[in-house]
PDB file of C-alpha atoms and ligand atoms in Angstrom:
ATOM      1  CA  UNK A 622      23.492 -15.546  -0.721  1.00 71.00           C
ATOM      2  CA  UNK A 623      19.820 -16.104  -1.470  1.00 83.00           C
ATOM      3  CA  UNK A 624      18.367 -14.571  -4.608  1.00 92.00           C
ATOM      4  CA  UNK A 625      16.434 -11.382  -3.777  1.00 96.00           C
ATOM      5  CA  UNK A 626      13.078 -10.714  -5.389  1.00 98.00           C
ATOM      6  CA  UNK A 627      10.338  -8.084  -5.581  1.00 98.00           C
ATOM      7  CA  UNK A 628       7.047  -9.008  -3.948  1.00 98.00           C
ATOM      8  CA  UNK A 629       4.053  -6.983  -5.132  1.00 98.00           C
ATOM      9  CA  UNK A 630       0.888  -7.132  -3.015  1.00 98.00           C
ATOM     10  CA  UNK A 631      -2.306  -5.544  -4.300  1.00 98.00           C
ATOM     11  CA  UNK A 632      -5.940  -5.585  -3.275  1.00 96.00           C
ATOM     12  CA  UNK A 633      -8.887  -3.548  -2.002  1.00 94.00           C
ATOM     13  CA  UNK A 634      -8.752  -1.283   1.029  1.00 93.00           C
ATOM     14  CA  UNK A 635      -8.140  -2.878   4.418  1.00 92.00           C
ATOM     15  CA  UNK A 636      -7.736  -6.467   3.332  1.00 93.00           C
ATOM     16  CA  UNK A 637      -4.494  -6.921   5.242  1.00 93.00           C
ATOM     17  CA  UNK A 638      -1.999  -6.036   2.505  1.00 96.00           C
ATOM     18  CA  UNK A 639       0.215  -3.874   4.701  1.00 95.00           C
ATOM     19  CA  UNK A 640       0.337  -6.451   7.477  1.00 95.00           C
ATOM     20  CA  UNK A 641       1.367  -9.191   5.080  1.00 98.00           C
ATOM     21  CA  UNK A 642       3.904  -7.032   3.218  1.00 98.00           C
ATOM     22  CA  UNK A 643       5.439  -5.813   6.492  1.00 97.00           C
ATOM     23  CA  UNK A 644       5.649  -9.267   8.059  1.00 97.00           C
ATOM     24  CA  UNK A 645       7.133 -10.770   4.901  1.00 98.00           C
ATOM     25  CA  UNK A 646       9.775  -8.040   4.755  1.00 97.00           C
ATOM     26  CA  UNK A 647      10.693  -8.591   8.364  1.00 96.00           C
ATOM     27  CA  UNK A 648      11.027 -12.395   7.905  1.00 97.00           C
ATOM     28  CA  UNK A 649      13.067 -12.017   4.727  1.00 97.00           C
ATOM     29  CA  UNK A 650      15.175  -9.016   5.755  1.00 96.00           C
ATOM     30  CA  UNK A 651      13.615  -7.002   2.911  1.00 97.00           C
ATOM     31  CA  UNK A 652      12.614  -3.343   2.685  1.00 97.00           C
ATOM     32  CA  UNK A 653       8.889  -2.758   3.101  1.00 97.00           C
ATOM     33  CA  UNK A 654       7.103   0.107   1.360  1.00 98.00           C
ATOM     34  CA  UNK A 655       3.482   1.091   2.012  1.00 98.00           C
ATOM     35  CA  UNK A 656       2.648   2.865  -1.253  1.00 98.00           C
ATOM     36  CA  UNK A 657      -0.777   3.898   0.076  1.00 98.00           C
ATOM     37  CA  UNK A 658       1.002   5.948   2.762  1.00 98.00           C
ATOM     38  CA  UNK A 659       2.660   7.929  -0.044  1.00 98.00           C
ATOM     39  CA  UNK A 660      -0.719   8.801  -1.641  1.00 98.00           C
ATOM     40  CA  UNK A 661      -2.001   9.695   1.825  1.00 98.00           C
ATOM     41  CA  UNK A 662       1.020  11.949   2.487  1.00 98.00           C
ATOM     42  CA  UNK A 663       0.473  13.833  -0.797  1.00 98.00           C
ATOM     43  CA  UNK A 664      -3.197  14.267   0.134  1.00 98.00           C
ATOM     44  CA  UNK A 665      -2.208  15.595   3.566  1.00 98.00           C
ATOM     45  CA  UNK A 666       0.160  18.101   1.973  1.00 98.00           C
ATOM     46  CA  UNK A 667      -2.560  19.349  -0.388  1.00 98.00           C
ATOM     47  CA  UNK A 668      -5.069  19.747   2.440  1.00 98.00           C
ATOM     48  CA  UNK A 669      -2.672  21.348   4.936  1.00 98.00           C
ATOM     49  CA  UNK A 670      -1.426  23.852   2.372  1.00 98.00           C
ATOM     50  CA  UNK A 671      -4.793  24.713   0.852  1.00 98.00           C
ATOM     51  CA  UNK A 672      -3.783  23.359  -2.560  1.00 98.00           C
ATOM     52  CA  UNK A 673      -6.651  23.133  -5.015  1.00 97.00           C
ATOM     53  CA  UNK A 674      -5.524  19.870  -6.590  1.00 96.00           C
ATOM     54  CA  UNK A 675      -8.075  20.187  -9.383  1.00 95.00           C
ATOM     55  CA  UNK A 676      -6.078  23.209 -10.548  1.00 97.00           C
ATOM     56  CA  UNK A 677      -3.294  21.567 -12.560  1.00 97.00           C
ATOM     57  CA  UNK A 678      -0.742  24.397 -12.291  1.00 97.00           C
ATOM     58  CA  UNK A 679      -1.174  24.688  -8.538  1.00 97.00           C
ATOM     59  CA  UNK A 680      -1.061  20.935  -8.082  1.00 98.00           C
ATOM     60  CA  UNK A 681       2.109  20.504 -10.167  1.00 98.00           C
ATOM     61  CA  UNK A 682       4.051  23.209  -8.365  1.00 98.00           C
ATOM     62  CA  UNK A 683       2.933  21.783  -5.007  1.00 98.00           C
ATOM     63  CA  UNK A 684       4.340  18.355  -5.960  1.00 98.00           C
ATOM     64  CA  UNK A 685       7.799  19.943  -6.235  1.00 98.00           C
ATOM     65  CA  UNK A 686       7.691  20.749  -2.525  1.00 98.00           C
ATOM     66  CA  UNK A 687       6.794  17.250  -1.361  1.00 98.00           C
ATOM     67  CA  UNK A 688       9.374  14.889   0.029  1.00 98.00           C
ATOM     68  CA  UNK A 689       8.179  11.566   1.414  1.00 98.00           C
ATOM     69  CA  UNK A 690      10.359   9.166   3.366  1.00 97.00           C
ATOM     70  CA  UNK A 691      10.008   6.290   5.819  1.00 97.00           C
ATOM     71  CA  UNK A 692      11.721   5.359   9.047  1.00 97.00           C
ATOM     72  CA  UNK A 693      11.497   2.547  11.545  1.00 93.00           C
ATOM     73  CA  UNK A 694       9.937   3.326  14.919  1.00 93.00           C
ATOM     74  CA  UNK A 695      12.056   1.444  17.476  1.00 92.00           C
ATOM     75  CA  UNK A 696       9.347   1.600  20.152  1.00 91.00           C
ATOM     76  CA  UNK A 697       6.467  -0.101  18.343  1.00 89.00           C
ATOM     77  CA  UNK A 698       8.626  -1.824  15.711  1.00 88.00           C
ATOM     78  CA  UNK A 699       6.486  -0.262  12.953  1.00 92.00           C
ATOM     79  CA  UNK A 700       7.417   1.788   9.912  1.00 95.00           C
ATOM     80  CA  UNK A 701       6.379   5.434   9.980  1.00 96.00           C
ATOM     81  CA  UNK A 702       5.860   7.941   7.209  1.00 98.00           C
ATOM     82  CA  UNK A 703       7.555  11.333   7.065  1.00 98.00           C
ATOM     83  CA  UNK A 704       6.344  14.272   5.007  1.00 98.00           C
ATOM     84  CA  UNK A 705       9.096  16.849   4.485  1.00 98.00           C
ATOM     85  CA  UNK A 706      10.935  15.420   7.477  1.00 98.00           C
ATOM     86  CA  UNK A 707       7.965  15.450   9.876  1.00 98.00           C
ATOM     87  CA  UNK A 708       6.368  12.221  11.153  1.00 98.00           C
ATOM     88  CA  UNK A 709       2.780  12.160   9.882  1.00 98.00           C
ATOM     89  CA  UNK A 710       1.884   8.542  10.562  1.00 95.00           C
ATOM     90  CA  UNK A 711      -1.203   9.381  12.632  1.00 93.00           C
ATOM     91  CA  UNK A 712      -2.367  12.322  10.486  1.00 96.00           C
ATOM     92  CA  UNK A 713      -2.360  10.326   7.238  1.00 97.00           C
ATOM     93  CA  UNK A 714      -4.629   7.627   8.749  1.00 94.00           C
ATOM     94  CA  UNK A 715      -7.392  10.098   9.709  1.00 94.00           C
ATOM     95  CA  UNK A 716     -10.864   9.744   8.195  1.00 92.00           C
ATOM     96  CA  UNK A 717     -10.432  13.162   6.566  1.00 95.00           C
ATOM     97  CA  UNK A 718      -7.465  11.889   4.562  1.00 97.00           C
ATOM     98  CA  UNK A 719      -9.212   8.581   3.838  1.00 94.00           C
ATOM     99  CA  UNK A 720     -12.113  10.572   2.394  1.00 94.00           C
ATOM    100  CA  UNK A 721      -9.885  12.660   0.073  1.00 96.00           C
ATOM    101  CA  UNK A 722      -7.159  10.203  -0.936  1.00 96.00           C
ATOM    102  CA  UNK A 723      -9.029   8.472  -3.774  1.00 95.00           C
ATOM    103  CA  UNK A 724      -9.578  11.606  -5.903  1.00 95.00           C
ATOM    104  CA  UNK A 725      -5.957  12.659  -5.284  1.00 97.00           C
ATOM    105  CA  UNK A 726      -4.628   9.231  -6.255  1.00 97.00           C
ATOM    106  CA  UNK A 727      -6.701   9.333  -9.452  1.00 96.00           C
ATOM    107  CA  UNK A 728      -4.584  12.271 -10.739  1.00 97.00           C
ATOM    108  CA  UNK A 729      -2.197  11.046 -13.436  1.00 97.00           C
ATOM    109  CA  UNK A 730       0.628  13.439 -12.473  1.00 98.00           C
ATOM    110  CA  UNK A 731       0.448  12.447  -8.801  1.00 98.00           C
ATOM    111  CA  UNK A 732       0.785   8.812  -9.838  1.00 98.00           C
ATOM    112  CA  UNK A 733       3.735   9.531 -12.128  1.00 98.00           C
ATOM    113  CA  UNK A 734       5.446  11.453  -9.321  1.00 98.00           C
ATOM    114  CA  UNK A 735       5.044   8.598  -6.817  1.00 98.00           C
ATOM    115  CA  UNK A 736       5.514   5.632  -9.183  1.00 98.00           C
ATOM    116  CA  UNK A 737       8.948   6.949 -10.223  1.00 98.00           C
ATOM    117  CA  UNK A 738      10.014   7.024  -6.557  1.00 98.00           C
ATOM    118  CA  UNK A 739       8.539   3.573  -5.887  1.00 98.00           C
ATOM    119  CA  UNK A 740      10.384   2.059  -8.840  1.00 98.00           C
ATOM    120  CA  UNK A 741      13.615   3.596  -7.593  1.00 98.00           C
ATOM    121  CA  UNK A 742      13.110   1.897  -4.208  1.00 97.00           C
ATOM    122  CA  UNK A 743      13.005  -1.492  -5.920  1.00 97.00           C
ATOM    123  CA  UNK A 744      16.159  -1.055  -7.936  1.00 97.00           C
ATOM    124  CA  UNK A 745      18.166  -3.481  -5.761  1.00 96.00           C
ATOM    125  CA  UNK A 746      15.212  -5.888  -5.290  1.00 97.00           C
ATOM    126  CA  UNK A 747      14.721  -7.349  -1.806  1.00 97.00           C
ATOM    127  CA  UNK A 748      11.512  -5.361  -1.398  1.00 98.00           C
ATOM    128  CA  UNK A 749       7.851  -5.896  -0.568  1.00 98.00           C
ATOM    129  CA  UNK A 750       5.412  -3.186  -1.606  1.00 98.00           C
ATOM    130  CA  UNK A 751       1.659  -3.084  -1.184  1.00 98.00           C
ATOM    131  CA  UNK A 752      -0.917  -0.952  -2.968  1.00 98.00           C
ATOM    132  CA  UNK A 753      -3.318  -1.000  -5.895  1.00 97.00           C
ATOM    133  CA  UNK A 754      -1.076  -0.963  -8.985  1.00 98.00           C
ATOM    134  CA  UNK A 755       2.139  -2.558  -7.745  1.00 98.00           C
ATOM    135  CA  UNK A 756       1.926  -5.748  -9.805  1.00 98.00           C
ATOM    136  CA  UNK A 757       0.342  -4.025 -12.804  1.00 97.00           C
ATOM    137  CA  UNK A 758       2.203  -0.704 -13.172  1.00 98.00           C
ATOM    138  CA  UNK A 759       4.971  -0.157 -10.619  1.00 98.00           C
ATOM    139  CA  UNK A 760       6.621  -3.568 -10.926  1.00 98.00           C
ATOM    140  CA  UNK A 761       4.981  -5.414 -13.845  1.00 98.00           C
ATOM    141  CA  UNK A 762       7.963  -7.810 -13.785  1.00 97.00           C
ATOM    142  CA  UNK A 763       7.859  -8.504 -10.042  1.00 98.00           C
ATOM    143  CA  UNK A 764       8.907 -12.100  -9.405  1.00 98.00           C
ATOM    144  CA  UNK A 765       5.952 -12.644  -7.048  1.00 98.00           C
ATOM    145  CA  UNK A 766       2.562 -10.946  -7.195  1.00 98.00           C
ATOM    146  CA  UNK A 767      -0.132 -11.561  -4.614  1.00 98.00           C
ATOM    147  CA  UNK A 768      -3.686 -10.247  -4.946  1.00 98.00           C
ATOM    148  CA  UNK A 769      -5.344 -10.263  -1.538  1.00 97.00           C
ATOM    149  CA  UNK A 770      -9.084 -10.449  -1.061  1.00 95.00           C
ATOM    150  CA  UNK A 771     -11.235 -10.553   2.047  1.00 94.00           C
ATOM    151  CA  UNK A 772     -14.885 -10.433   3.039  1.00 94.00           C
ATOM    152  CA  UNK A 773     -16.202  -6.825   3.181  1.00 92.00           C
ATOM    153  CA  UNK A 774     -17.648  -6.944   6.684  1.00 92.00           C
ATOM    154  CA  UNK A 775     -14.478  -8.474   8.086  1.00 92.00           C
ATOM    155  CA  UNK A 776     -12.388  -5.810   6.361  1.00 94.00           C
ATOM    156  CA  UNK A 777     -14.479  -2.992   7.851  1.00 95.00           C
ATOM    157  CA  UNK A 778     -14.291  -4.514  11.327  1.00 94.00           C
ATOM    158  CA  UNK A 779     -10.526  -4.939  11.072  1.00 91.00           C
ATOM    159  CA  UNK A 780     -10.050  -1.338   9.954  1.00 92.00           C
ATOM    160  CA  UNK A 781     -12.403  -0.075  12.706  1.00 94.00           C
ATOM    161  CA  UNK A 782     -10.379  -1.892  15.395  1.00 93.00           C
ATOM    162  CA  UNK A 783      -7.072  -0.719  13.890  1.00 89.00           C
ATOM    163  CA  UNK A 784      -8.184   2.944  13.868  1.00 91.00           C
ATOM    164  CA  UNK A 785      -9.315   2.765  17.478  1.00 92.00           C
ATOM    165  CA  UNK A 786      -6.004   1.216  18.521  1.00 89.00           C
ATOM    166  CA  UNK A 787      -4.287   4.205  16.900  1.00 86.00           C
ATOM    167  CA  UNK A 788      -6.579   6.592  18.786  1.00 89.00           C
ATOM    168  CA  UNK A 789      -8.395   7.724  15.620  1.00 89.00           C
ATOM    169  CA  UNK A 790     -12.128   8.456  15.981  1.00 89.00           C
ATOM    170  CA  UNK A 791     -14.536   6.859  13.498  1.00 92.00           C
ATOM    171  CA  UNK A 792     -17.835   4.992  13.659  1.00 94.00           C
ATOM    172  CA  UNK A 793     -18.197   1.554  12.049  1.00 94.00           C
ATOM    173  CA  UNK A 794     -20.690   3.087   9.585  1.00 94.00           C
ATOM    174  CA  UNK A 795     -18.151   5.721   8.509  1.00 94.00           C
ATOM    175  CA  UNK A 796     -15.525   3.045   8.008  1.00 94.00           C
ATOM    176  CA  UNK A 797     -17.880   0.875   5.920  1.00 94.00           C
ATOM    177  CA  UNK A 798     -18.917   3.849   3.790  1.00 95.00           C
ATOM    178  CA  UNK A 799     -15.291   4.932   3.246  1.00 94.00           C
ATOM    179  CA  UNK A 800     -14.128   1.452   2.237  1.00 94.00           C
ATOM    180  CA  UNK A 801     -17.023   1.040  -0.206  1.00 94.00           C
ATOM    181  CA  UNK A 802     -16.478   4.390  -1.888  1.00 94.00           C
ATOM    182  CA  UNK A 803     -12.676   4.033  -2.066  1.00 93.00           C
ATOM    183  CA  UNK A 804     -12.935   0.515  -3.509  1.00 94.00           C
ATOM    184  CA  UNK A 805     -15.315   1.813  -6.162  1.00 95.00           C
ATOM    185  CA  UNK A 806     -13.218   4.873  -7.036  1.00 95.00           C
ATOM    186  CA  UNK A 807      -9.885   2.999  -6.953  1.00 95.00           C
ATOM    187  CA  UNK A 808     -11.226   0.329  -9.317  1.00 94.00           C
ATOM    188  CA  UNK A 809     -13.008   2.667 -11.736  1.00 96.00           C
ATOM    189  CA  UNK A 810     -10.506   5.490 -12.246  1.00 95.00           C
ATOM    190  CA  UNK A 811      -8.838   5.994 -15.635  1.00 95.00           C
ATOM    191  CA  UNK A 812      -5.235   6.161 -14.340  1.00 94.00           C
ATOM    192  CA  UNK A 813      -3.968   2.749 -13.176  1.00 94.00           C
ATOM    193  CA  UNK A 814      -7.199   1.325 -11.755  1.00 94.00           C
ATOM    194  CA  UNK A 815      -7.015  -1.527  -9.282  1.00 94.00           C
ATOM    195  CA  UNK A 816      -7.246  -4.923 -10.936  1.00 94.00           C
ATOM    196  CA  UNK A 817      -5.615  -8.293 -10.494  1.00 96.00           C
ATOM    197  CA  UNK A 818      -2.547  -8.777 -12.705  1.00 97.00           C
ATOM    198  CA  UNK A 819      -2.861 -11.824 -14.945  1.00 97.00           C
ATOM    199  CA  UNK A 820       0.087 -13.506 -13.243  1.00 97.00           C
ATOM    200  CA  UNK A 821      -0.896 -12.628  -9.657  1.00 98.00           C
ATOM    201  CA  UNK A 822      -1.800 -15.328  -7.160  1.00 98.00           C
ATOM    202  CA  UNK A 823      -5.111 -14.634  -5.456  1.00 97.00           C
ATOM    203  CA  UNK A 824      -5.273 -15.177  -1.723  1.00 97.00           C
ATOM    204  CA  UNK A 825      -8.565 -14.854   0.169  1.00 96.00           C
ATOM    205  CA  UNK A 826      -7.663 -14.312   3.814  1.00 95.00           C
ATOM    206  CA  UNK A 827     -11.202 -14.046   5.229  1.00 95.00           C
ATOM    207  CA  UNK A 828     -10.775 -17.191   7.305  1.00 94.00           C
ATOM    208  CA  UNK A 829      -7.006 -17.090   7.750  1.00 95.00           C
ATOM    209  CA  UNK A 830      -5.094 -15.865  10.788  1.00 94.00           C
ATOM    210  CA  UNK A 831      -2.144 -13.525  10.211  1.00 94.00           C
ATOM    211  CA  UNK A 832       0.182 -16.449  10.881  1.00 97.00           C
ATOM    212  CA  UNK A 833      -1.547 -18.681   8.305  1.00 97.00           C
ATOM    213  CA  UNK A 834      -1.519 -15.893   5.726  1.00 97.00           C
ATOM    214  CA  UNK A 835       2.192 -15.305   6.324  1.00 98.00           C
ATOM    215  CA  UNK A 836       2.998 -19.009   6.095  1.00 98.00           C
ATOM    216  CA  UNK A 837       1.132 -19.300   2.796  1.00 97.00           C
ATOM    217  CA  UNK A 838       2.999 -16.323   1.340  1.00 98.00           C
ATOM    218  CA  UNK A 839       6.391 -17.490   2.649  1.00 98.00           C
ATOM    219  CA  UNK A 840       5.873 -20.812   0.885  1.00 97.00           C
ATOM    220  CA  UNK A 841       5.213 -18.933  -2.350  1.00 97.00           C
ATOM    221  CA  UNK A 842       8.364 -16.859  -1.838  1.00 97.00           C
ATOM    222  CA  UNK A 843      10.511 -19.927  -1.174  1.00 96.00           C
ATOM    223  CA  UNK A 844       9.108 -21.720  -4.226  1.00 96.00           C
ATOM    224  CA  UNK A 845       9.814 -18.685  -6.393  1.00 96.00           C
ATOM    225  CA  UNK A 846      13.368 -18.271  -5.091  1.00 96.00           C
ATOM    226  CA  UNK A 847      14.145 -21.988  -5.590  1.00 95.00           C
ATOM    227  CA  UNK A 848      12.820 -21.734  -9.155  1.00 94.00           C
ATOM    228  CA  UNK A 849      15.044 -18.717  -9.868  1.00 94.00           C
ATOM    229  CA  UNK A 850      18.109 -20.291  -8.289  1.00 92.00           C
ATOM    230  CA  UNK A 851      17.552 -23.420 -10.344  1.00 92.00           C
ATOM    231  CA  UNK A 852      17.366 -21.388 -13.558  1.00 92.00           C
ATOM    232  CA  UNK A 853      20.551 -19.478 -12.632  1.00 89.00           C
ATOM    233  CA  UNK A 854      22.493 -22.677 -11.829  1.00 89.00           C
ATOM    234  CA  UNK A 855      21.508 -24.368 -15.101  1.00 85.00           C
TER     235      UNK A 855
HETATM  236  O1   DC B2222      -3.424   1.326   1.050  1.00 78.33           O
HETATM  237  P1   DC B2222      -4.292   2.494   1.541  1.00 78.33           P
HETATM  238  O2   DC B2222      -5.720   2.102   1.792  1.00 78.33           O
HETATM  239  O3   DC B2222      -3.700   3.215   2.698  1.00 78.33           O
HETATM  240  O4   DC B2222      -4.281   3.510   0.309  1.00 78.33           O
HETATM  241  C1   DC B2222      -4.923   4.764   0.353  1.00 78.33           C
HETATM  242  C2   DC B2222      -5.404   5.159  -1.028  1.00 78.33           C
HETATM  243  O5   DC B2222      -4.292   5.414  -1.880  1.00 78.33           O
HETATM  244  C3   DC B2222      -6.243   4.129  -1.759  1.00 78.33           C
HETATM  245  O6   DC B2222      -7.621   4.284  -1.485  1.00 78.33           O
HETATM  246  C4   DC B2222      -5.929   4.360  -3.211  1.00 78.33           C
HETATM  247  C5   DC B2222      -4.571   4.991  -3.202  1.00 78.33           C
HETATM  248  N1   DC B2222      -3.512   4.076  -3.658  1.00 78.33           N
HETATM  249  C6   DC B2222      -3.305   3.979  -5.008  1.00 78.33           C
HETATM  250  O7   DC B2222      -4.040   4.571  -5.789  1.00 78.33           O
HETATM  251  N2   DC B2222      -2.284   3.220  -5.484  1.00 78.33           N
HETATM  252  C7   DC B2222      -1.482   2.559  -4.653  1.00 78.33           C
HETATM  253  N3   DC B2222      -0.476   1.841  -5.140  1.00 78.33           N
HETATM  254  C8   DC B2222      -1.692   2.616  -3.255  1.00 78.33           C
HETATM  255  C9   DC B2222      -2.748   3.383  -2.784  1.00 78.33           C
END
């Protein structure tokens, strides 16, 4: 049996991380985890339940009532996020959640709560996870780390098209503004800011198709697995 590894994919908002992580998992028969969906689900819980997340006591007791899970949607072949057993895939992608998720994900205790669950998911390896701190904090020893980058205008256009496909209302200006502010906040927060891990491979996908991006990453995976298998057989 082939050696299983952990693939950590980080980068700014909307640069295609989830697409790459999902496609890689499907090719390799790995589990795929969208860590951003977990921060979005916590944000949704806080908003729906009127939790003042700046109030530490209130925020901590709210965390105890949050259960996040994933399932595979057979119809569209996509993963979907569940919050306390209810599918919230569309709700967590709304502009309202996008506007609130950065301050929520900057809270140290929220990160500790989710990072522990993310690390548990990788215990048997054979996993791709995308986010902001996957190669730096969640899996600092991941066998393969990819840091994705992409031109800002292209990212905003991609996100705009994706939201409209999902039936979510937003203007291009709103999308651009949200990406800019989230990128700034996610990179400048004190708790686990977004940065490229020293041993991550940078991939700029501005001029790559999804197929080219996947092929590039699959080559990296195969190289890494061959390397590991060679070490084990020696
Ligand atoms: O991947 P995304 O754009 O759906 O993530 C939503 C927000 O969640 C993002 O702006 C920052 C936060 N996030 C994080 O802080 N750490 C992660 N590993 C993933 C997401």
